[in-house]
Each structure stands twice: as structure tokens, then as C-alpha cells.
mmCIF file of C-alpha atoms in Angstrom:
data_model
loop_
_atom_site.group_PDB
_atom_site.id
_atom_site.type_symbol
_atom_site.label_atom_id
_atom_site.label_comp_id
_atom_site.label_asym_id
_atom_site.label_seq_id
_atom_site.Cartn_x
_atom_site.Cartn_y
_atom_site.Cartn_z
ATOM 1 C CA MET A 1 -10.933 13.705 -0.027
ATOM 2 C CA ASN A 2 -13.513 13.621 -2.853
ATOM 3 C CA ARG A 3 -16.846 14.004 -0.839
ATOM 4 C CA CYS A 4 -19.294 11.553 -3.492
ATOM 5 C CA SER A 5 -22.553 10.177 -3.853
ATOM 6 C CA PHE A 6 -24.153 7.000 -4.818
ATOM 7 C CA SER A 7 -26.164 4.634 -3.436
ATOM 8 C CA VAL A 8 -26.693 3.278 0.328
ATOM 9 C CA ALA A 9 -27.455 -0.037 -0.627
ATOM 10 C CA MET A 10 -26.049 -1.863 1.353
ATOM 11 C CA ALA A 11 -27.596 -4.565 2.713
ATOM 12 C CA ALA A 12 -28.657 -5.869 -0.680
ATOM 13 C CA VAL A 13 -25.905 -7.629 -2.311
ATOM 14 C CA CYS A 14 -26.008 -9.562 -5.686
ATOM 15 C CA ILE A 15 -26.672 -13.335 -5.326
ATOM 16 C CA ALA A 16 -23.883 -13.374 -8.165
ATOM 17 C CA LEU A 17 -21.582 -12.205 -5.022
ATOM 18 C CA MET A 18 -22.145 -15.158 -2.404
ATOM 19 C CA GLY A 19 -21.641 -17.654 -5.608
ATOM 20 C CA CYS A 20 -18.423 -15.932 -6.016
ATOM 21 C CA SER A 21 -17.130 -15.999 -2.467
ATOM 22 C CA ALA A 22 -17.702 -19.883 -1.880
ATOM 23 C CA ALA A 23 -14.911 -19.892 -3.714
ATOM 24 C CA HIS A 24 -12.540 -18.315 -1.732
ATOM 25 C CA ARG A 25 -10.977 -18.688 1.629
ATOM 26 C CA VAL A 26 -12.915 -15.928 4.144
ATOM 27 C CA ASP A 27 -11.152 -15.966 7.549
ATOM 28 C CA ALA A 28 -11.937 -12.131 8.623
ATOM 29 C CA PRO A 29 -15.219 -10.061 8.862
ATOM 30 C CA SER A 30 -16.423 -8.480 5.308
ATOM 31 C CA ILE A 31 -15.820 -5.302 4.466
ATOM 32 C CA HIS A 32 -18.251 -2.962 3.750
ATOM 33 C CA LEU A 33 -18.827 0.544 1.832
ATOM 34 C CA MET A 34 -20.573 2.318 3.801
ATOM 35 C CA GLU A 35 -21.319 5.994 3.299
ATOM 36 C CA ALA A 36 -23.311 8.771 5.762
ATOM 37 C CA ALA A 37 -23.761 12.188 4.322
ATOM 38 C CA GLY A 38 -22.390 11.027 0.624
ATOM 39 C CA TYR A 39 -18.768 10.945 2.504
ATOM 40 C CA PRO A 40 -17.689 6.832 1.977
ATOM 41 C CA VAL A 41 -15.868 4.639 4.412
ATOM 42 C CA LEU A 42 -14.533 0.816 4.885
ATOM 43 C CA THR A 43 -15.667 -0.444 7.718
ATOM 44 C CA SER A 44 -15.978 -3.480 8.956
ATOM 45 C CA THR A 45 -17.132 -2.400 12.375
ATOM 46 C CA ALA A 46 -20.680 -4.149 12.921
ATOM 47 C CA GLY A 47 -23.468 -1.099 13.508
ATOM 48 C CA THR A 48 -24.394 2.592 13.050
ATOM 49 C CA SER A 49 -23.785 4.405 15.818
ATOM 50 C CA GLN A 50 -24.004 7.648 16.187
ATOM 51 C CA GLN A 51 -20.290 8.000 17.794
ATOM 52 C CA LEU A 52 -17.322 10.004 16.891
ATOM 53 C CA THR A 53 -15.089 7.407 18.033
ATOM 54 C CA VAL A 54 -15.048 3.878 18.090
ATOM 55 C CA ARG A 55 -12.457 1.411 19.950
ATOM 56 C CA THR A 56 -11.693 -1.141 18.368
ATOM 57 C CA MET A 57 -9.849 -4.493 20.351
ATOM 58 C CA ILE A 58 -6.535 -5.502 17.876
ATOM 59 C CA ALA A 59 -4.170 -9.294 18.923
ATOM 60 C CA LEU A 60 -0.432 -7.282 18.957
ATOM 61 C CA GLY A 61 0.507 -9.604 21.617
ATOM 62 C CA ALA A 62 1.079 -8.491 25.788
ATOM 63 C CA ALA A 63 2.974 -5.398 25.981
ATOM 64 C CA SER A 64 6.893 -5.123 27.389
ATOM 65 C CA GLY A 65 6.919 -2.074 28.590
ATOM 66 C CA ALA A 66 6.503 0.702 30.895
ATOM 67 C CA ASP A 67 4.387 2.954 28.724
ATOM 68 C CA CYS A 68 3.268 1.468 25.698
ATOM 69 C CA SER A 69 0.855 3.351 24.973
ATOM 70 C CA VAL A 70 0.570 6.218 21.546
ATOM 71 C CA SER A 71 -2.287 9.232 21.905
ATOM 72 C CA GLY A 72 -3.192 11.573 19.164
ATOM 73 C CA LYS A 73 -6.489 13.938 18.083
ATOM 74 C CA VAL A 74 -7.579 11.508 15.859
ATOM 75 C CA PHE A 75 -5.368 7.512 16.455
ATOM 76 C CA SER A 76 -4.552 6.158 19.394
ATOM 77 C CA LEU A 77 -3.125 2.479 21.307
ATOM 78 C CA GLN A 78 -3.237 1.525 24.493
ATOM 79 C CA PRO A 79 -2.238 -1.992 25.845
ATOM 80 C CA PRO A 80 -4.219 -4.339 27.462
ATOM 81 C CA ALA A 81 -5.241 -3.942 31.181
ATOM 82 C CA VAL A 82 -4.935 -6.843 32.410
ATOM 83 C CA ALA A 83 -0.805 -8.447 32.534
ATOM 84 C CA GLY A 84 0.275 -11.018 29.967
ATOM 85 C CA ALA A 85 -2.858 -10.142 27.862
ATOM 86 C CA SER A 86 -2.622 -9.447 24.169
ATOM 87 C CA GLN A 87 -5.370 -7.362 23.218
ATOM 88 C CA TRP A 88 -4.432 -3.370 22.255
ATOM 89 C CA THR A 89 -7.547 -0.839 22.310
ATOM 90 C CA VAL A 90 -7.789 1.666 18.621
ATOM 91 C CA THR A 91 -9.178 4.179 19.355
ATOM 92 C CA SER A 92 -10.037 6.103 15.457
ATOM 93 C CA PRO A 93 -12.777 7.863 13.692
ATOM 94 C CA SER A 94 -16.122 5.835 13.400
ATOM 95 C CA VAL A 95 -17.657 6.225 9.431
ATOM 96 C CA GLN A 96 -19.960 9.314 11.081
ATOM 97 C CA GLY A 97 -16.408 10.832 12.957
ATOM 98 C CA TRP A 98 -15.115 10.649 9.698
ATOM 99 C CA GLN A 99 -17.493 13.226 8.296
ATOM 100 C CA VAL A 100 -16.273 16.153 10.829
ATOM 101 C CA ALA A 101 -13.977 18.493 8.524
ATOM 102 C CA ASP A 102 -11.665 18.928 10.416
ATOM 103 C CA THR A 103 -11.178 15.052 11.303
ATOM 104 C CA ALA A 104 -11.215 14.656 8.238
ATOM 105 C CA SER A 105 -7.761 17.463 6.914
ATOM 106 C CA GLN A 106 -5.895 16.257 9.542
ATOM 107 C CA LEU A 107 -5.731 12.493 8.928
ATOM 108 C CA ARG A 108 -2.454 12.216 6.463
ATOM 109 C CA VAL A 109 -0.578 14.315 9.489
ATOM 110 C CA GLU A 110 -2.138 13.183 12.122
ATOM 111 C CA TRP A 111 -1.520 9.482 10.785
ATOM 112 C CA SER A 112 2.503 10.172 9.807
ATOM 113 C CA ALA A 113 2.585 11.372 13.795
ATOM 114 C CA PHE A 114 0.734 7.768 15.059
ATOM 115 C CA VAL A 115 2.944 5.286 13.028
ATOM 116 C CA ALA A 116 6.007 7.654 13.682
ATOM 117 C CA GLN A 117 4.931 6.850 17.624
ATOM 118 C CA LEU A 118 4.387 3.133 16.984
ATOM 119 C CA ALA A 119 7.717 3.325 15.243
ATOM 120 C CA GLU A 120 8.832 4.404 18.886
ATOM 121 C CA ARG A 121 7.621 2.055 20.948
ATOM 122 C CA ARG A 122 8.377 -1.236 18.856
ATOM 123 C CA ARG A 123 11.809 0.047 19.313
ATOM 124 C CA ALA A 124 11.092 0.251 23.476
ATOM 125 C CA GLY A 125 10.675 -3.058 22.825
ATOM 126 C CA CYS A 126 6.534 -2.502 23.999
ATOM 127 C CA PHE A 127 6.005 -5.557 20.947
ATOM 128 C CA HIS A 128 7.776 -9.199 20.977
ATOM 129 C CA ALA A 129 10.191 -9.039 18.046
ATOM 130 C CA GLY A 130 8.061 -10.699 15.538
ATOM 131 C CA TRP A 131 6.367 -7.358 15.245
ATOM 132 C CA SER A 132 8.081 -4.403 13.425
ATOM 133 C CA THR A 133 5.859 -1.478 12.025
ATOM 134 C CA THR A 134 5.084 -1.504 8.914
ATOM 135 C CA SER A 135 2.916 -4.918 9.942
ATOM 136 C CA LEU A 136 1.658 -3.376 13.182
ATOM 137 C CA GLN A 137 0.572 -0.432 10.633
ATOM 138 C CA GLN A 138 -1.190 -2.905 7.977
ATOM 139 C CA THR A 139 -2.702 -4.716 10.732
ATOM 140 C CA ILE A 140 -4.392 -1.626 12.366
ATOM 141 C CA ALA A 141 -5.100 0.220 9.372
ATOM 142 C CA ASP A 142 -7.291 -3.211 7.899
ATOM 143 C CA ALA A 143 -8.756 -3.598 11.663
ATOM 144 C CA ILE A 144 -10.816 0.300 11.826
ATOM 145 C CA PRO A 145 -12.982 2.386 10.260
ATOM 146 C CA VAL A 146 -10.896 3.599 7.286
ATOM 147 C CA PRO A 147 -12.258 6.580 4.712
ATOM 148 C CA ALA A 148 -12.081 5.192 1.125
ATOM 149 C CA ASP A 149 -10.093 7.300 -0.837
ATOM 150 C CA GLU A 150 -7.686 7.564 2.086
ATOM 151 C CA ALA A 151 -6.589 3.958 2.323
ATOM 152 C CA LEU A 152 -3.661 3.907 0.496
ATOM 153 C CA VAL A 153 -2.258 6.260 2.701
ATOM 154 C CA LEU A 154 -2.811 4.879 6.494
ATOM 155 C CA ARG A 155 -2.183 0.724 4.775
ATOM 156 C CA TYR A 156 0.855 2.257 2.852
ATOM 157 C CA GLY A 157 2.130 5.752 4.482
ATOM 158 C CA PHE A 158 1.320 6.455 0.287
ATOM 159 C CA SER A 159 -0.122 10.032 -0.284
ATOM 160 C CA GLY A 160 1.081 10.444 -3.983
ATOM 161 C CA GLU A 161 3.117 13.540 -3.576
ATOM 162 C CA GLY A 162 6.528 11.612 -5.143
ATOM 163 C CA ILE A 163 7.428 9.523 -2.008
ATOM 164 C CA ALA A 164 6.876 6.203 -1.043
ATOM 165 C CA ASP A 165 7.568 3.074 2.178
ATOM 166 C CA LEU A 166 8.532 0.371 0.189
ATOM 167 C CA GLN A 167 5.481 -2.024 2.013
ATOM 168 C CA PRO A 168 4.489 -5.542 0.896
ATOM 169 C CA GLY A 169 2.014 -6.117 -1.141
ATOM 170 C CA MET A 170 3.702 -3.314 -3.192
ATOM 171 C CA VAL A 171 5.506 -4.322 -7.109
ATOM 172 C CA LEU A 172 8.473 -2.324 -7.716
ATOM 173 C CA GLN A 173 9.200 -1.987 -11.340
ATOM 174 C CA VAL A 174 12.241 -0.743 -13.349
ATOM 175 C CA GLU A 175 13.056 -0.117 -16.726
ATOM 176 C CA ARG A 176 15.035 0.720 -19.631
ATOM 177 C CA SER A 177 14.269 0.862 -23.151
ATOM 178 C CA VAL A 178 16.880 0.277 -25.817
ATOM 179 C CA LEU A 179 17.436 -0.107 -29.478
ATOM 180 C CA GLY A 180 16.206 -3.559 -30.519
ATOM 181 C CA GLU A 181 16.170 -6.041 -33.078
ATOM 182 C CA ARG A 182 13.133 -7.824 -33.972
ATOM 183 C CA LYS A 183 12.276 -9.508 -37.228
ATOM 184 C CA GLY A 184 15.111 -8.109 -39.227
ATOM 185 C CA ARG A 185 14.525 -4.586 -37.715
ATOM 186 C CA ARG A 186 15.626 -2.487 -35.319
ATOM 187 C CA GLU A 187 12.948 -0.745 -33.229
ATOM 188 C CA LEU A 188 12.565 0.047 -29.476
ATOM 189 C CA GLN A 189 12.281 -2.045 -26.322
ATOM 190 C CA SER A 190 12.351 -2.513 -22.771
ATOM 191 C CA LEU A 191 14.914 -4.002 -20.206
ATOM 192 C CA GLN A 192 12.827 -4.518 -17.355
ATOM 193 C CA ALA A 193 12.317 -6.476 -14.035
ATOM 194 C CA ASP A 194 10.276 -6.454 -11.093
ATOM 195 C CA TYR A 195 9.841 -7.088 -7.549
ATOM 196 C CA GLU A 196 7.611 -7.660 -4.717
ATOM 197 C CA VAL A 197 8.028 -6.139 -2.122
ATOM 198 C CA VAL A 198 8.088 -8.763 1.202
ATOM 199 C CA ALA A 199 8.403 -9.086 4.804
ATOM 200 C CA THR A 200 10.481 -9.480 7.392
ATOM 201 C CA ASP A 201 10.686 -9.799 9.925
ATOM 202 C CA ASP A 202 11.886 -6.605 10.916
ATOM 203 C CA GLY A 203 10.409 -4.572 7.622
ATOM 204 C CA ALA A 204 10.268 -5.802 4.069
ATOM 205 C CA ARG A 205 13.051 -6.661 1.789
ATOM 206 C CA LEU A 206 12.449 -7.040 -2.019
ATOM 207 C CA LYS A 207 11.977 -10.626 -4.723
ATOM 208 C CA GLN A 208 12.606 -10.696 -8.108
ATOM 209 C CA VAL A 209 9.896 -12.010 -9.567
ATOM 210 C CA ARG A 210 10.022 -11.257 -13.062
ATOM 211 C CA ALA A 211 12.892 -10.478 -16.032
ATOM 212 C CA GLU A 212 12.852 -9.076 -19.677
ATOM 213 C CA THR A 213 16.379 -9.351 -20.508
ATOM 214 C CA LEU A 214 15.934 -9.261 -24.447
ATOM 215 C CA HIS A 215 18.986 -12.220 -24.591
ATOM 216 C CA MET A 216 21.069 -8.774 -23.721
ATOM 217 C CA LYS A 217 24.916 -9.010 -22.669
ATOM 218 C CA GLU A 218 23.853 -5.959 -20.165
ATOM 219 C CA ARG A 219 22.906 -6.524 -17.194
ATOM 220 C CA PRO A 220 22.732 -3.313 -15.485
ATOM 221 C CA ASP A 221 22.270 -4.294 -11.065
ATOM 222 C CA GLU A 222 19.710 -1.798 -10.767
ATOM 223 C CA ILE A 223 17.585 -3.653 -13.229
ATOM 224 C CA PHE A 224 18.680 -6.953 -12.342
ATOM 225 C CA ALA A 225 20.365 -7.237 -8.695
ATOM 226 C CA LEU A 226 18.131 -5.001 -6.253
ATOM 227 C CA ASP A 227 16.810 -7.820 -4.446
ATOM 228 C CA ARG A 228 20.731 -8.521 -3.791
ATOM 229 C CA LEU A 229 21.688 -4.389 -3.336
ATOM 230 C CA THR A 230 19.116 -4.488 -1.342
ATOM 231 C CA GLN A 231 19.888 -7.690 1.038
ATOM 232 C CA ASN A 232 20.781 -5.739 4.125
ATOM 233 C CA ALA A 233 18.731 -3.595 4.474
ATOM 234 C CA THR A 234 14.829 -3.961 6.203
ATOM 235 C CA HIS A 235 13.940 -0.738 4.695
ATOM 236 C CA LEU A 236 13.560 0.948 1.676
ATOM 237 C CA ARG A 237 11.974 4.530 0.938
ATOM 238 C CA LEU A 238 11.255 5.006 -2.333
ATOM 239 C CA LEU A 239 11.695 9.032 -4.334
ATOM 240 C CA LEU A 240 9.551 8.883 -7.753
ATOM 241 C CA GLN A 241 10.997 10.981 -10.496
ATOM 242 C CA ASN A 242 10.082 14.326 -9.502
ATOM 243 C CA LEU A 243 10.812 18.573 -11.020
ATOM 244 C CA THR A 244 14.450 19.675 -9.316
ATOM 245 C CA ALA A 245 13.300 22.019 -7.016
ATOM 246 C CA GLY A 246 13.574 24.942 -8.510
ATOM 247 C CA THR A 247 14.445 24.359 -12.145
ATOM 248 C CA SER A 248 12.476 22.508 -15.142
ATOM 249 C CA ALA A 249 15.315 19.723 -14.465
ATOM 250 C CA GLN A 250 14.192 16.580 -13.626
ATOM 251 C CA ARG A 251 15.185 14.683 -10.537
ATOM 252 C CA PRO A 252 15.947 10.916 -11.708
ATOM 253 C CA PRO A 253 14.062 8.325 -9.092
ATOM 254 C CA ILE A 254 16.426 7.126 -6.257
ATOM 255 C CA LEU A 255 15.617 4.430 -3.675
ATOM 256 C CA LEU A 256 17.099 5.165 -0.194
ATOM 257 C CA MET A 257 18.481 2.057 2.148
ATOM 258 C CA GLY A 258 18.529 1.600 5.897
ATOM 259 C CA ARG A 259 17.688 -0.184 9.358
ATOM 260 C CA GLU A 260 15.638 2.943 10.710
ATOM 261 C CA ASP A 261 12.319 4.263 8.953
ATOM 262 C CA ALA A 262 12.848 7.142 11.069
ATOM 263 C CA THR A 263 16.726 7.206 10.198
ATOM 264 C CA LEU A 264 15.071 7.225 6.488
ATOM 265 C CA GLN A 265 12.566 10.072 6.645
ATOM 266 C CA ARG A 266 15.051 12.502 8.003
ATOM 267 C CA VAL A 267 17.601 11.792 5.051
ATOM 268 C CA SER A 268 14.982 12.094 2.825
ATOM 269 C CA VAL A 269 13.731 15.880 2.956
ATOM 270 C CA SER A 270 17.149 16.266 1.545
ATOM 271 C CA MET A 271 17.091 14.812 -1.182
ATOM 272 C CA GLU A 272 15.346 16.907 -3.776
ATOM 273 C CA ALA A 273 18.234 18.812 -3.991
ATOM 274 C CA GLN A 274 21.125 17.093 -3.195
ATOM 275 C CA GLY A 275 20.386 13.596 -4.013
ATOM 276 C CA CYS A 276 22.163 11.009 -3.059
ATOM 277 C CA ASP A 277 25.231 13.208 -1.562
ATOM 278 C CA ALA A 278 22.395 13.881 1.515
ATOM 279 C CA ALA A 279 23.055 10.351 2.212
ATOM 280 C CA LYS A 280 26.878 9.423 2.313
ATOM 281 C CA SER A 281 27.923 11.437 5.941
ATOM 282 C CA VAL A 282 24.555 9.065 6.872
ATOM 283 C CA ALA A 283 25.919 5.718 8.872
ATOM 284 C CA GLY A 284 23.518 2.959 8.366
ATOM 285 C CA VAL A 285 22.473 4.316 4.820
ATOM 286 C CA GLN A 286 22.413 3.777 1.566
ATOM 287 C CA CYS A 287 21.367 5.607 -2.382
ATOM 288 C CA LEU A 288 20.531 4.162 -5.441
ATOM 289 C CA THR A 289 20.708 7.191 -8.317
ATOM 290 C CA PHE A 290 18.111 5.715 -10.667
ATOM 291 C CA HIS A 291 18.815 5.865 -14.657
ATOM 292 C CA GLU A 292 15.758 3.972 -15.556
ATOM 293 C CA ALA A 293 11.654 4.310 -15.246
ATOM 294 C CA VAL A 294 11.313 3.350 -11.824
ATOM 295 C CA SER A 295 7.456 2.389 -11.493
ATOM 296 C CA LEU A 296 4.799 1.693 -8.138
ATOM 297 C CA LEU A 297 2.681 -1.494 -9.168
ATOM 298 C CA VAL A 298 0.291 -3.296 -6.572
ATOM 299 C CA ALA A 299 -0.152 -7.189 -7.521
ATOM 300 C CA VAL A 300 -3.340 -8.524 -7.485
ATOM 301 C CA LYS A 301 -5.830 -11.585 -9.164
ATOM 302 C CA VAL A 302 -8.732 -10.870 -11.758
ATOM 303 C CA ASN A 303 -10.853 -14.288 -12.327
ATOM 304 C CA ARG A 304 -7.519 -16.449 -10.456
ATOM 305 C CA LYS A 305 -5.244 -15.018 -13.194
ATOM 306 C CA PRO A 306 -2.077 -13.060 -11.487
ATOM 307 C CA MET A 307 -2.625 -9.242 -13.304
ATOM 308 C CA THR A 308 -0.710 -5.421 -11.862
ATOM 309 C CA PHE A 309 -2.171 -1.968 -11.449
ATOM 310 C CA ALA A 310 -0.309 0.949 -10.748
ATOM 311 C CA LEU A 311 -0.995 2.027 -7.291
ATOM 312 C CA GLY A 312 -3.915 3.466 -6.792
ATOM 313 C CA THR A 313 -6.062 2.320 -9.206
ATOM 314 C CA THR A 314 -9.267 2.001 -8.493
ATOM 315 C CA LEU A 315 -12.020 -1.328 -8.753
ATOM 316 C CA GLY A 316 -13.800 -0.566 -11.290
ATOM 317 C CA VAL A 317 -10.677 1.171 -14.056
ATOM 318 C CA ALA A 318 -9.023 -3.088 -13.589
ATOM 319 C CA LEU A 319 -12.921 -4.167 -14.147
ATOM 320 C CA ASP A 320 -12.958 -2.032 -17.945
ATOM 321 C CA THR A 321 -9.882 -3.197 -18.020
ATOM 322 C CA GLN A 322 -11.119 -6.727 -18.089
ATOM 323 C CA SER A 323 -14.093 -6.138 -19.621
ATOM 324 C CA ILE A 324 -15.753 -7.468 -16.594
ATOM 325 C CA ASN A 325 -19.545 -6.531 -15.556
ATOM 326 C CA PRO A 326 -19.389 -4.371 -12.232
ATOM 327 C CA ALA A 327 -23.003 -6.342 -11.258
ATOM 328 C CA THR A 328 -21.487 -9.199 -11.392
ATOM 329 C CA ALA A 329 -18.483 -8.580 -9.347
ATOM 330 C CA ALA A 330 -17.255 -9.851 -6.128
ATOM 331 C CA LEU A 331 -13.591 -8.336 -4.376
ATOM 332 C CA HIS A 332 -11.319 -10.360 -1.571
ATOM 333 C CA ARG A 333 -8.639 -8.706 0.330
ATOM 334 C CA SER A 334 -5.945 -10.097 1.446
ATOM 335 C CA LEU A 335 -5.335 -8.382 5.515
ATOM 336 C CA THR A 336 -1.733 -9.397 7.298
ATOM 337 C CA GLY A 337 -1.421 -12.926 8.757
ATOM 338 C CA GLY A 338 -2.556 -13.992 5.773
ATOM 339 C CA ARG A 339 -6.310 -13.503 6.461
ATOM 340 C CA MET A 340 -8.773 -12.765 3.448
ATOM 341 C CA ALA A 341 -12.087 -10.913 4.062
ATOM 342 C CA ALA A 342 -15.121 -10.473 1.626
ATOM 343 C CA VAL A 343 -15.600 -5.948 0.246
ATOM 344 C CA ILE A 344 -19.054 -5.316 0.012
ATOM 345 C CA PHE A 345 -20.409 -2.671 -2.148
ATOM 346 C CA PRO A 346 -22.637 -1.349 -4.262
ATOM 347 C CA GLN A 347 -22.633 -3.214 -8.140
ATOM 348 C CA THR A 348 -22.562 -0.456 -9.635
ATOM 349 C CA ARG A 349 -20.082 1.880 -12.281
ATOM 350 C CA ASP A 350 -19.891 4.627 -9.087
ATOM 351 C CA GLY A 351 -19.732 2.097 -5.965
ATOM 352 C CA VAL A 352 -16.635 0.170 -7.393
ATOM 353 C CA SER A 353 -15.313 4.094 -8.741
ATOM 354 C CA ARG A 354 -14.783 3.896 -4.389
ATOM 355 C CA ILE A 355 -12.468 1.294 -3.957
ATOM 356 C CA VAL A 356 -8.523 1.316 -4.117
ATOM 357 C CA LEU A 357 -6.529 -1.835 -5.286
ATOM 358 C CA GLN A 358 -4.381 -3.209 -2.170
ATOM 359 C CA GLY A 359 -2.206 -5.776 -3.281
ATOM 360 C CA GLY A 360 -2.896 -9.137 -2.904
ATOM 361 C CA ASP A 361 -6.713 -7.869 -4.234
ATOM 362 C CA GLU A 362 -8.948 -10.975 -5.752
ATOM 363 C CA ILE A 363 -11.453 -9.842 -8.488
ATOM 364 C CA VAL A 364 -13.640 -12.225 -9.953
ATOM 365 C CA GLY A 365 -16.946 -11.588 -12.202
ATOM 366 C CA ASN A 366 -18.619 -11.614 -16.059
ATOM 367 C CA LYS A 367 -17.466 -10.409 -18.744
ATOM 368 C CA LEU A 368 -19.821 -7.672 -20.510
ATOM 369 C CA VAL A 369 -22.217 -9.001 -23.132
ATOM 370 C CA LYS A 370 -21.498 -7.616 -26.707
#
């Protein structure tokens, strides 16, 4: 985690931000980029308590099991105290709590364990049928204080280490370079398809949103028919291209498909050494090895124009690519359940560099004056 220093001027928000937000639907509390001891945290929790933990009430529906609590060192979840009530209690570090080095260092391991327990409680019937593990994870991540530089870990489980569970808000891009002809000249071109990851009641699926066929007869299924190839799966785990252990060879990208996230996690441990062979004897798991370049993106809007950026791109980079002045920039974030929240941050180059884009983000701002 990067401990960064930047201005704490959170109370005074540029008039341009307020003007821009009027054009957007906002039906969730604003998310503030706050810091203590130079460490930025995204939070919608009001107040500046010095307590190291915060209890957040989240509507997850009535509990329907004997033991539906989740316990952990950093994150915990308690079902409603009253039968039939819908408000669950999540205990997590506060803005101040994330300044504790031991807590911050345990985030990835503890969040992974927390999500695994959520999946177990869901399979045990603690939540009604409309909840998938993904929707539970994202709903909780949207509500609690989150270290700004680890936001993708909590919302998507993405740690940048080459393995990602595909979740709503992501876009999967598959691309193969081919020699084509343009205006009588041969040149390197690309067959390409983009797939949006959309939510289902029990997980996620792929929806093709763009394809570039170059009018060629060749239509490889692993580029143009991924939505069909994955239609029987509810959980998709992508292993991005990586060096094969102990060699200089590149292991190609691999997509694991199944109906249980825990099973895919177990199988993926053996993928580096065995590739898709590791999945052959595992019931309910399918495996696809790509012969193309595969990228993970997020779909956002910039001044109402749909765009995609690589997963992990900061707001600052997005503004730079579109020549937008940070002093005029505003950001609205899409949360679970279709809600939208304004994100309040210092409108400086340092401030916008702390915000990592998520799927569904909407950016508005004025072009830099040349």
C-alpha cells in the first residue's frame, strides 16, 4: 500500500462539481476521499471518530439459517438481531483503523477469507435466492471504508497478481493479430471482441458488446462465441498470461468456468504447472486456453461518452487521456442495486491520482485550455 500525502481540503468542494452533479441521478450517500496520517481511504461514513473500527448497517435481507455470522480478524458480519429484520452489521476498520500497519498488511488475506465465508453462508441458505457471493461482496465493499489503493481488491477481488474472478463491472477483451489488406496494402490488423461481465441471480455471465471481424471468414469461437461457450457457467476465473514456473516460456491466458467459485479456486492452484489438464478430472469445471491476447477493462463514461480503460487505471490517467482539467472534474460511482453516489475528492492532480476507476463510473469535466 502506498502511503501518500496530499491536501485534506475535503470540506470545500469546487462549485463546478456541484454543477455537474445536478445532471446525474444520485441516490446514495456521497463517497469521500479522506486521509489520516497521509493514508487515503474512501468512505461514506459520516464523522471523524477516533475509533479503530466502524459498524456499518447493510440491508442484505432476513437471515434464514441457524448460524449466519462471519468472523475474522479484520472483517466480520452479524445477522439481524431481530427475526425478519433485513439490516446486517458489518464490522471493519474505520478511516483511523486503516492507519494501523498490522491491519493494513492483512487486508488481502483477511478479505479473501471473509468472502470465502460469505460464499459458505450463501450455500448454507443464509441469504435469499437473489444474492450471489459476488453481489454480497460488492454490496459490502460499497458500504464500508476502503483504502483507496486497494478498492479493486475489495470490490472485484483483483490483486493484480494475474488471477481474476470475472465480476460485474469488468469487460473482457479478446484480440488476435492477423495480416489483412487495407487500400491494397497488407498490414497487421486485429480480430477482436469485447464482453461485458453482467450479474445473474447466482453469479455472472458474459455479454458480447463489440466485435471486429475485419469481414474475414474466420470466426474463432474463443473470440466471437465466448458468451455461448460460457453459458452454462455462473463463475468465471481468468488466469492472465504469465511466465511458466521455472522456465522462460509464457503460459497462455486461461479461462476456468464452473458453477462454484470455491471449486475454481482449488483448480487454479494447479494451473501454472498443468494448464487445462488440471481441470480435466474435476466435475463441473470447464477450461479454455486462449491463443489470443486477453485484457481486463472497465467500462465508464467520460462526458457521457462510453469508454473502456484497463483495470487499475486511475481517474488522473483517464483525465489526462481526455485532456480534462482536474479542477473541473466530477465523478459519480455506480453501486450495487443501480444506485449512484457522488465521489468527493481534492480536485488536484495529486487527488485524482488516488481514485482507481470502477465499472460504471461516470466522469464529467471541462477540457484543458491550450
